């Protein structure tokens, strides 16, 4: 008998929308190879939409962004999180000072948690000072 | 029943006869498909029952195909009910699994599950644990057949129009193993169109399930729109039985009569 096979079914929550469907990711030797809806989940009762069914396709997709990109001289370049955050914070501050807080708007996401959505609206209203915040569903 | 299965799996693992047992486990408050290996705790093993008998059935044979592809030299045991057993026989026939590398661990379905599934053979050929239930009584097909033609057509069209084209029926299906799927071919099924062209979309799948569908019912359980897919495939199955005396998975090596043309024209 050799080493055990690294095969796991990992229970997780779909990141595609706010429904919060549960499924298992089928993981073989560190690679996500399949998605199977969780039948005992009270949310989706073993059902998924086409996006949920294909979650395993994007998790390790080669085109998935792994680092922030910053446009430099018209070209997107990979940069560190520190550089990306510094740039964004600096520009937001400059724009707020030169054009006022209502010149800035925020679009939040169905793919993040309630708490993260709360944080962004708090940031928009309290830190930046604008009510320009909306949800990706109305994009 | 679970104790007998646990003992059997422990014996298979300890003797080295199998590399792993593909079954179900209770973890995180849910029942999950799981690969048990030598030395693993078998205490949390489950047979898929949560609130009602068998209500956490999973397409274990589908996962088994993935494992067998990655580890063709290894032998795996798998938990099988009557439908899974029909599935194994059919998957052997279609060269998707090697019977020499598979050890089925058979359980019977309780009467309530056999009745709910209208299952004609709610137990596998080799039973490791459990008492055989009586076959379920077919009702669903007869109920639709009792409608006059125009009403029957409306019934199905009203069901099919609910389709959100999630492909769950095909994704969950332990017998869907084609590398290229007609339903995912752009030339035949237009992308971005909802509902898909009906009734062609569903009839195409029903036709392709001839000689494949082992009546496990996982497709219907996975359908977010509650389309009675199982009734549709049961009807197809009953036609095969009546016209050709053919039941999918009943005899290993027996291909569907609709595939006989391959032999007649191609391979002789």
mmCIF file of C-alpha atoms in Angstrom, chain B:
data_model
loop_
_atom_site.group_PDB
_atom_site.id
_atom_site.type_symbol
_atom_site.label_atom_id
_atom_site.label_comp_id
_atom_site.label_asym_id
_atom_site.label_seq_id
_atom_site.Cartn_x
_atom_site.Cartn_y
_atom_site.Cartn_z
ATOM 1 C CA UNK B 1 -27.000 -2.136 8.749
ATOM 2 C CA UNK B 2 -24.244 0.474 8.998
ATOM 3 C CA UNK B 3 -22.222 -1.693 11.390
ATOM 4 C CA UNK B 4 -22.126 -4.514 8.851
ATOM 5 C CA UNK B 5 -20.938 -2.052 6.182
ATOM 6 C CA UNK B 6 -18.295 -0.617 8.523
ATOM 7 C CA UNK B 7 -16.959 -4.102 9.307
ATOM 8 C CA UNK B 8 -16.904 -5.032 5.630
ATOM 9 C CA UNK B 9 -15.061 -1.822 4.671
ATOM 10 C CA UNK B 10 -12.562 -2.256 7.525
ATOM 11 C CA UNK B 11 -11.870 -5.799 6.388
ATOM 12 C CA UNK B 12 -11.373 -4.697 2.756
ATOM 13 C CA UNK B 13 -9.064 -1.846 3.769
ATOM 14 C CA UNK B 14 -7.044 -3.837 6.307
ATOM 15 C CA UNK B 15 -6.493 -6.735 3.929
ATOM 16 C CA UNK B 16 -5.176 -4.349 1.295
ATOM 17 C CA UNK B 17 -7.733 -5.607 -1.197
ATOM 18 C CA UNK B 18 -8.846 -2.042 -1.874
ATOM 19 C CA UNK B 19 -7.116 1.331 -1.861
ATOM 20 C CA UNK B 20 -10.199 3.164 -0.665
ATOM 21 C CA UNK B 21 -13.948 2.966 -0.118
ATOM 22 C CA UNK B 22 -16.082 5.584 -1.779
ATOM 23 C CA UNK B 23 -19.098 6.162 0.414
ATOM 24 C CA UNK B 24 -20.732 8.823 2.513
ATOM 25 C CA UNK B 25 -19.699 10.532 5.721
ATOM 26 C CA UNK B 26 -21.443 12.777 8.198
ATOM 27 C CA UNK B 27 -19.357 15.924 8.628
ATOM 28 C CA UNK B 28 -20.000 19.628 9.240
ATOM 29 C CA UNK B 29 -23.631 18.761 9.919
ATOM 30 C CA UNK B 30 -24.069 17.437 6.394
ATOM 31 C CA UNK B 31 -23.750 14.145 4.579
ATOM 32 C CA UNK B 32 -20.884 14.227 2.104
ATOM 33 C CA UNK B 33 -19.371 11.896 -0.456
ATOM 34 C CA UNK B 34 -16.116 10.627 1.050
ATOM 35 C CA UNK B 35 -13.168 8.371 0.274
ATOM 36 C CA UNK B 36 -12.287 6.235 3.283
ATOM 37 C CA UNK B 37 -8.724 4.938 3.309
ATOM 38 C CA UNK B 38 -6.670 2.630 5.507
ATOM 39 C CA UNK B 39 -6.475 3.864 9.085
ATOM 40 C CA UNK B 40 -9.359 6.340 8.651
ATOM 41 C CA UNK B 41 -12.022 6.575 11.355
ATOM 42 C CA UNK B 42 -15.116 4.807 10.036
ATOM 43 C CA UNK B 43 -17.292 6.058 12.897
ATOM 44 C CA UNK B 44 -18.822 8.957 10.979
ATOM 45 C CA UNK B 45 -19.747 6.808 7.990
ATOM 46 C CA UNK B 46 -23.302 7.316 6.720
ATOM 47 C CA UNK B 47 -25.583 5.450 4.338
ATOM 48 C CA UNK B 48 -27.147 8.630 3.066
ATOM 49 C CA UNK B 49 -30.117 8.831 5.365
ATOM 50 C CA UNK B 50 -30.688 12.223 6.901
ATOM 51 C CA UNK B 51 -34.362 12.804 7.645
ATOM 52 C CA UNK B 52 -35.952 10.454 5.148
ATOM 53 C CA UNK B 53 -34.496 7.215 3.831
ATOM 54 C CA UNK B 54 -31.833 7.811 1.211
ATOM 55 C CA UNK B 55 -32.397 11.549 0.962
ATOM 56 C CA UNK B 56 -28.698 12.244 0.642
ATOM 57 C CA UNK B 57 -27.889 9.969 -2.258
ATOM 58 C CA UNK B 58 -24.957 11.099 -4.381
ATOM 59 C CA UNK B 59 -23.636 9.935 -7.766
ATOM 60 C CA UNK B 60 -20.803 7.922 -6.215
ATOM 61 C CA UNK B 61 -20.095 6.058 -9.457
ATOM 62 C CA UNK B 62 -19.375 9.395 -11.113
ATOM 63 C CA UNK B 63 -16.713 10.147 -8.509
ATOM 64 C CA UNK B 64 -15.428 6.604 -8.870
ATOM 65 C CA UNK B 65 -14.813 7.209 -12.584
ATOM 66 C CA UNK B 66 -12.708 10.274 -11.675
ATOM 67 C CA UNK B 67 -10.670 8.263 -9.175
ATOM 68 C CA UNK B 68 -10.254 5.316 -11.527
ATOM 69 C CA UNK B 69 -9.029 7.614 -14.296
ATOM 70 C CA UNK B 70 -6.383 9.140 -12.017
ATOM 71 C CA UNK B 71 -5.430 5.836 -10.372
ATOM 72 C CA UNK B 72 -6.104 3.078 -12.928
ATOM 73 C CA UNK B 73 -3.938 0.538 -11.091
ATOM 74 C CA UNK B 74 -5.811 0.864 -7.799
ATOM 75 C CA UNK B 75 -8.920 -1.021 -6.732
ATOM 76 C CA UNK B 76 -11.730 0.907 -5.059
ATOM 77 C CA UNK B 77 -14.825 -0.223 -3.229
ATOM 78 C CA UNK B 78 -18.010 1.770 -3.654
ATOM 79 C CA UNK B 79 -21.312 1.919 -1.804
ATOM 80 C CA UNK B 80 -24.071 0.747 -4.146
ATOM 81 C CA UNK B 81 -27.837 0.596 -4.039
ATOM 82 C CA UNK B 82 -29.894 -1.204 -6.685
ATOM 83 C CA UNK B 83 -29.708 1.742 -9.097
ATOM 84 C CA UNK B 84 -25.947 2.208 -8.554
ATOM 85 C CA UNK B 85 -25.468 -1.491 -9.283
ATOM 86 C CA UNK B 86 -27.332 -1.149 -12.589
ATOM 87 C CA UNK B 87 -25.072 1.840 -13.179
ATOM 88 C CA UNK B 88 -21.910 -0.162 -12.541
ATOM 89 C CA UNK B 89 -22.972 -2.907 -14.958
ATOM 90 C CA UNK B 90 -23.671 -0.301 -17.627
ATOM 91 C CA UNK B 91 -20.418 1.563 -16.972
ATOM 92 C CA UNK B 92 -18.504 -1.733 -17.327
ATOM 93 C CA UNK B 93 -20.340 -2.378 -20.585
ATOM 94 C CA UNK B 94 -19.349 1.050 -21.877
ATOM 95 C CA UNK B 95 -15.728 0.607 -20.736
ATOM 96 C CA UNK B 96 -15.919 3.500 -18.300
ATOM 97 C CA UNK B 97 -14.888 1.326 -15.362
ATOM 98 C CA UNK B 98 -12.907 -1.883 -15.078
ATOM 99 C CA UNK B 99 -14.889 -4.499 -13.109
ATOM 100 C CA UNK B 100 -11.604 -6.013 -11.877
ATOM 101 C CA UNK B 101 -10.813 -2.750 -10.106
ATOM 102 C CA UNK B 102 -14.199 -2.202 -8.474
ATOM 103 C CA UNK B 103 -15.573 -3.877 -5.335
ATOM 104 C CA UNK B 104 -19.261 -3.050 -4.854
ATOM 105 C CA UNK B 105 -20.484 -2.881 -1.259
ATOM 106 C CA UNK B 106 -24.210 -3.392 -1.644
ATOM 107 C CA UNK B 107 -27.042 -2.100 0.496
ATOM 108 C CA UNK B 108 -30.759 -2.543 0.054
ATOM 109 C CA UNK B 109 -33.156 0.380 0.008
ATOM 110 C CA UNK B 110 -35.875 0.569 2.645
ATOM 111 C CA UNK B 111 -39.467 0.092 1.501
ATOM 112 C CA UNK B 112 -40.323 3.796 1.737
ATOM 113 C CA UNK B 113 -37.479 4.689 -0.625
ATOM 114 C CA UNK B 114 -38.383 1.882 -3.039
ATOM 115 C CA UNK B 115 -41.977 3.167 -3.043
ATOM 116 C CA UNK B 116 -40.969 6.807 -3.494
ATOM 117 C CA UNK B 117 -38.650 5.897 -6.387
ATOM 118 C CA UNK B 118 -41.176 3.431 -7.882
ATOM 119 C CA UNK B 119 -38.016 1.352 -8.163
ATOM 120 C CA UNK B 120 -38.447 -2.033 -9.812
ATOM 121 C CA UNK B 121 -35.296 -3.476 -8.222
ATOM 122 C CA UNK B 122 -34.463 -1.642 -4.971
ATOM 123 C CA UNK B 123 -31.445 -3.807 -4.158
ATOM 124 C CA UNK B 124 -28.114 -4.696 -5.818
ATOM 125 C CA UNK B 125 -27.163 -8.137 -7.152
ATOM 126 C CA UNK B 126 -24.783 -8.745 -4.255
ATOM 127 C CA UNK B 127 -26.073 -7.522 -0.908
ATOM 128 C CA UNK B 128 -23.660 -6.806 1.917
ATOM 129 C CA UNK B 129 -26.316 -5.561 4.319
ATOM 130 C CA UNK B 130 -30.071 -5.100 4.492
ATOM 131 C CA UNK B 131 -33.309 -6.870 3.662
ATOM 132 C CA UNK B 132 -34.799 -6.679 0.172
ATOM 133 C CA UNK B 133 -37.787 -4.369 -0.123
ATOM 134 C CA UNK B 134 -40.680 -5.100 -2.457
ATOM 135 C CA UNK B 135 -40.435 -3.382 -5.840
ATOM 136 C CA UNK B 136 -42.226 -0.034 -5.940
ATOM 137 C CA UNK B 137 -45.463 0.320 -7.890
ATOM 138 C CA UNK B 138 -45.145 2.331 -11.121
ATOM 139 C CA UNK B 139 -47.599 5.224 -10.992
ATOM 140 C CA UNK B 140 -46.089 8.404 -12.409
ATOM 141 C CA UNK B 141 -45.863 7.284 -16.043
ATOM 142 C CA UNK B 142 -49.380 5.848 -16.000
ATOM 143 C CA UNK B 143 -50.733 9.092 -14.558
ATOM 144 C CA UNK B 144 -49.345 11.103 -17.488
ATOM 145 C CA UNK B 145 -50.269 8.441 -20.032
ATOM 146 C CA UNK B 146 -53.877 8.670 -18.811
ATOM 147 C CA UNK B 147 -54.153 12.209 -20.204
ATOM 148 C CA UNK B 148 -55.481 12.664 -23.715
ATOM 149 C CA UNK B 149 -52.775 13.516 -26.240
ATOM 150 C CA UNK B 150 -53.340 17.284 -26.328
ATOM 151 C CA UNK B 151 -53.381 17.533 -22.550
ATOM 152 C CA UNK B 152 -50.333 15.329 -22.283
ATOM 153 C CA UNK B 153 -48.478 17.586 -24.696
ATOM 154 C CA UNK B 154 -49.500 20.685 -22.730
ATOM 155 C CA UNK B 155 -48.469 18.985 -19.497
ATOM 156 C CA UNK B 156 -44.955 18.359 -20.762
ATOM 157 C CA UNK B 157 -44.608 21.750 -22.455
ATOM 158 C CA UNK B 158 -45.679 23.471 -19.227
ATOM 159 C CA UNK B 159 -43.006 21.520 -17.389
ATOM 160 C CA UNK B 160 -40.232 22.001 -19.958
ATOM 161 C CA UNK B 161 -40.784 25.755 -20.200
ATOM 162 C CA UNK B 162 -39.618 26.046 -16.590
ATOM 163 C CA UNK B 163 -36.126 24.845 -17.569
ATOM 164 C CA UNK B 164 -33.369 27.280 -16.590
ATOM 165 C CA UNK B 165 -30.809 25.253 -18.537
ATOM 166 C CA UNK B 166 -28.549 24.688 -15.546
ATOM 167 C CA UNK B 167 -27.453 21.343 -17.007
ATOM 168 C CA UNK B 168 -27.832 19.937 -13.498
ATOM 169 C CA UNK B 169 -29.635 16.860 -14.881
ATOM 170 C CA UNK B 170 -26.639 16.015 -16.979
ATOM 171 C CA UNK B 171 -23.981 17.177 -14.488
ATOM 172 C CA UNK B 172 -25.333 15.031 -11.673
ATOM 173 C CA UNK B 173 -26.012 12.024 -13.893
ATOM 174 C CA UNK B 174 -23.689 9.112 -13.114
ATOM 175 C CA UNK B 175 -24.299 7.798 -16.610
ATOM 176 C CA UNK B 176 -23.440 11.023 -18.497
ATOM 177 C CA UNK B 177 -19.843 10.444 -19.482
ATOM 178 C CA UNK B 178 -19.576 11.571 -23.125
ATOM 179 C CA UNK B 179 -16.573 13.777 -23.850
ATOM 180 C CA UNK B 180 -18.687 15.804 -26.228
ATOM 181 C CA UNK B 181 -22.271 16.505 -25.235
ATOM 182 C CA UNK B 182 -24.930 17.255 -27.834
ATOM 183 C CA UNK B 183 -26.677 19.563 -25.387
ATOM 184 C CA UNK B 184 -23.492 21.641 -25.059
ATOM 185 C CA UNK B 185 -22.860 21.831 -28.805
ATOM 186 C CA UNK B 186 -23.338 25.416 -30.004
ATOM 187 C CA UNK B 187 -24.595 24.364 -33.437
ATOM 188 C CA UNK B 188 -27.414 22.299 -31.957
ATOM 189 C CA UNK B 189 -28.329 24.158 -28.787
ATOM 190 C CA UNK B 190 -28.059 27.916 -28.960
ATOM 191 C CA UNK B 191 -26.152 29.509 -26.102
ATOM 192 C CA UNK B 192 -27.772 32.271 -24.066
ATOM 193 C CA UNK B 193 -31.355 31.284 -24.872
ATOM 194 C CA UNK B 194 -33.883 30.613 -22.112
ATOM 195 C CA UNK B 195 -35.738 28.392 -21.925
ATOM 196 C CA UNK B 196 -33.875 26.133 -24.358
ATOM 197 C CA UNK B 197 -35.788 25.046 -27.438
ATOM 198 C CA UNK B 198 -38.599 22.868 -26.099
ATOM 199 C CA UNK B 199 -39.458 20.062 -26.204
ATOM 200 C CA UNK B 200 -36.384 19.271 -28.334
ATOM 201 C CA UNK B 201 -33.837 19.945 -25.592
ATOM 202 C CA UNK B 202 -35.426 17.550 -23.143
ATOM 203 C CA UNK B 203 -36.301 14.971 -25.754
ATOM 204 C CA UNK B 204 -32.715 14.968 -26.977
ATOM 205 C CA UNK B 205 -31.518 14.131 -23.499
ATOM 206 C CA UNK B 206 -34.241 11.518 -23.088
ATOM 207 C CA UNK B 207 -33.164 9.857 -26.339
ATOM 208 C CA UNK B 208 -29.523 9.931 -25.340
ATOM 209 C CA UNK B 209 -30.373 8.267 -22.041
ATOM 210 C CA UNK B 210 -31.732 5.189 -23.804
ATOM 211 C CA UNK B 211 -29.564 2.307 -22.650
ATOM 212 C CA UNK B 212 -27.888 4.624 -20.153
ATOM 213 C CA UNK B 213 -30.537 5.752 -17.650
ATOM 214 C CA UNK B 214 -30.549 3.414 -14.663
ATOM 215 C CA UNK B 215 -33.493 5.212 -13.005
ATOM 216 C CA UNK B 216 -31.616 6.572 -9.994
ATOM 217 C CA UNK B 217 -33.661 9.777 -10.037
ATOM 218 C CA UNK B 218 -30.766 12.076 -9.154
ATOM 219 C CA UNK B 219 -31.596 14.292 -12.180
ATOM 220 C CA UNK B 220 -35.074 15.043 -10.903
ATOM 221 C CA UNK B 221 -33.744 15.702 -7.399
ATOM 222 C CA UNK B 222 -31.176 18.144 -8.840
ATOM 223 C CA UNK B 223 -33.673 20.049 -11.009
ATOM 224 C CA UNK B 224 -34.219 23.570 -9.603
ATOM 225 C CA UNK B 225 -37.466 23.800 -11.575
ATOM 226 C CA UNK B 226 -38.873 20.478 -10.365
ATOM 227 C CA UNK B 227 -39.399 19.161 -13.867
ATOM 228 C CA UNK B 228 -40.513 15.504 -13.508
ATOM 229 C CA UNK B 229 -37.516 14.230 -15.473
ATOM 230 C CA UNK B 230 -37.651 10.859 -13.870
ATOM 231 C CA UNK B 231 -41.146 10.284 -15.250
ATOM 232 C CA UNK B 232 -39.860 11.175 -18.715
ATOM 233 C CA UNK B 233 -36.929 8.753 -18.507
ATOM 234 C CA UNK B 234 -39.093 6.081 -16.894
ATOM 235 C CA UNK B 235 -41.380 6.341 -19.916
ATOM 236 C CA UNK B 236 -38.414 5.937 -22.260
ATOM 237 C CA UNK B 237 -37.259 2.968 -20.185
ATOM 238 C CA UNK B 238 -40.706 1.362 -20.297
ATOM 239 C CA UNK B 239 -40.783 1.643 -24.096
ATOM 240 C CA UNK B 240 -37.402 -0.108 -24.274
ATOM 241 C CA UNK B 241 -38.694 -2.826 -22.018
ATOM 242 C CA UNK B 242 -41.941 -3.335 -23.889
ATOM 243 C CA UNK B 243 -40.514 -3.133 -27.408
ATOM 244 C CA UNK B 244 -37.089 -4.707 -26.968
ATOM 245 C CA UNK B 245 -37.276 -6.534 -23.641
ATOM 246 C CA UNK B 246 -34.275 -4.450 -22.577
ATOM 247 C CA UNK B 247 -33.585 -3.090 -19.087
ATOM 248 C CA UNK B 248 -30.529 -0.904 -18.688
ATOM 249 C CA UNK B 249 -27.937 -2.440 -16.414
ATOM 250 C CA UNK B 250 -29.775 -5.735 -15.979
ATOM 251 C CA UNK B 251 -27.150 -7.745 -17.852
ATOM 252 C CA UNK B 252 -23.483 -6.782 -18.042
ATOM 253 C CA UNK B 253 -22.222 -6.491 -21.613
ATOM 254 C CA UNK B 254 -25.703 -6.029 -23.079
ATOM 255 C CA UNK B 255 -25.783 -2.830 -25.097
ATOM 256 C CA UNK B 256 -28.930 -0.902 -25.836
ATOM 257 C CA UNK B 257 -30.812 -2.113 -28.942
ATOM 258 C CA UNK B 258 -30.409 1.392 -30.359
ATOM 259 C CA UNK B 259 -26.661 0.738 -30.511
ATOM 260 C CA UNK B 260 -27.008 -2.537 -32.375
ATOM 261 C CA UNK B 261 -26.646 -0.647 -35.631
ATOM 262 C CA UNK B 262 -22.952 -0.135 -34.738
ATOM 263 C CA UNK B 263 -22.455 -3.866 -34.760
ATOM 264 C CA UNK B 264 -24.554 -4.511 -37.821
ATOM 265 C CA UNK B 265 -22.825 -1.981 -40.025
ATOM 266 C CA UNK B 266 -19.474 -1.367 -38.448
ATOM 267 C CA UNK B 267 -17.894 -4.130 -36.497
ATOM 268 C CA UNK B 268 -20.060 -7.059 -37.613
#
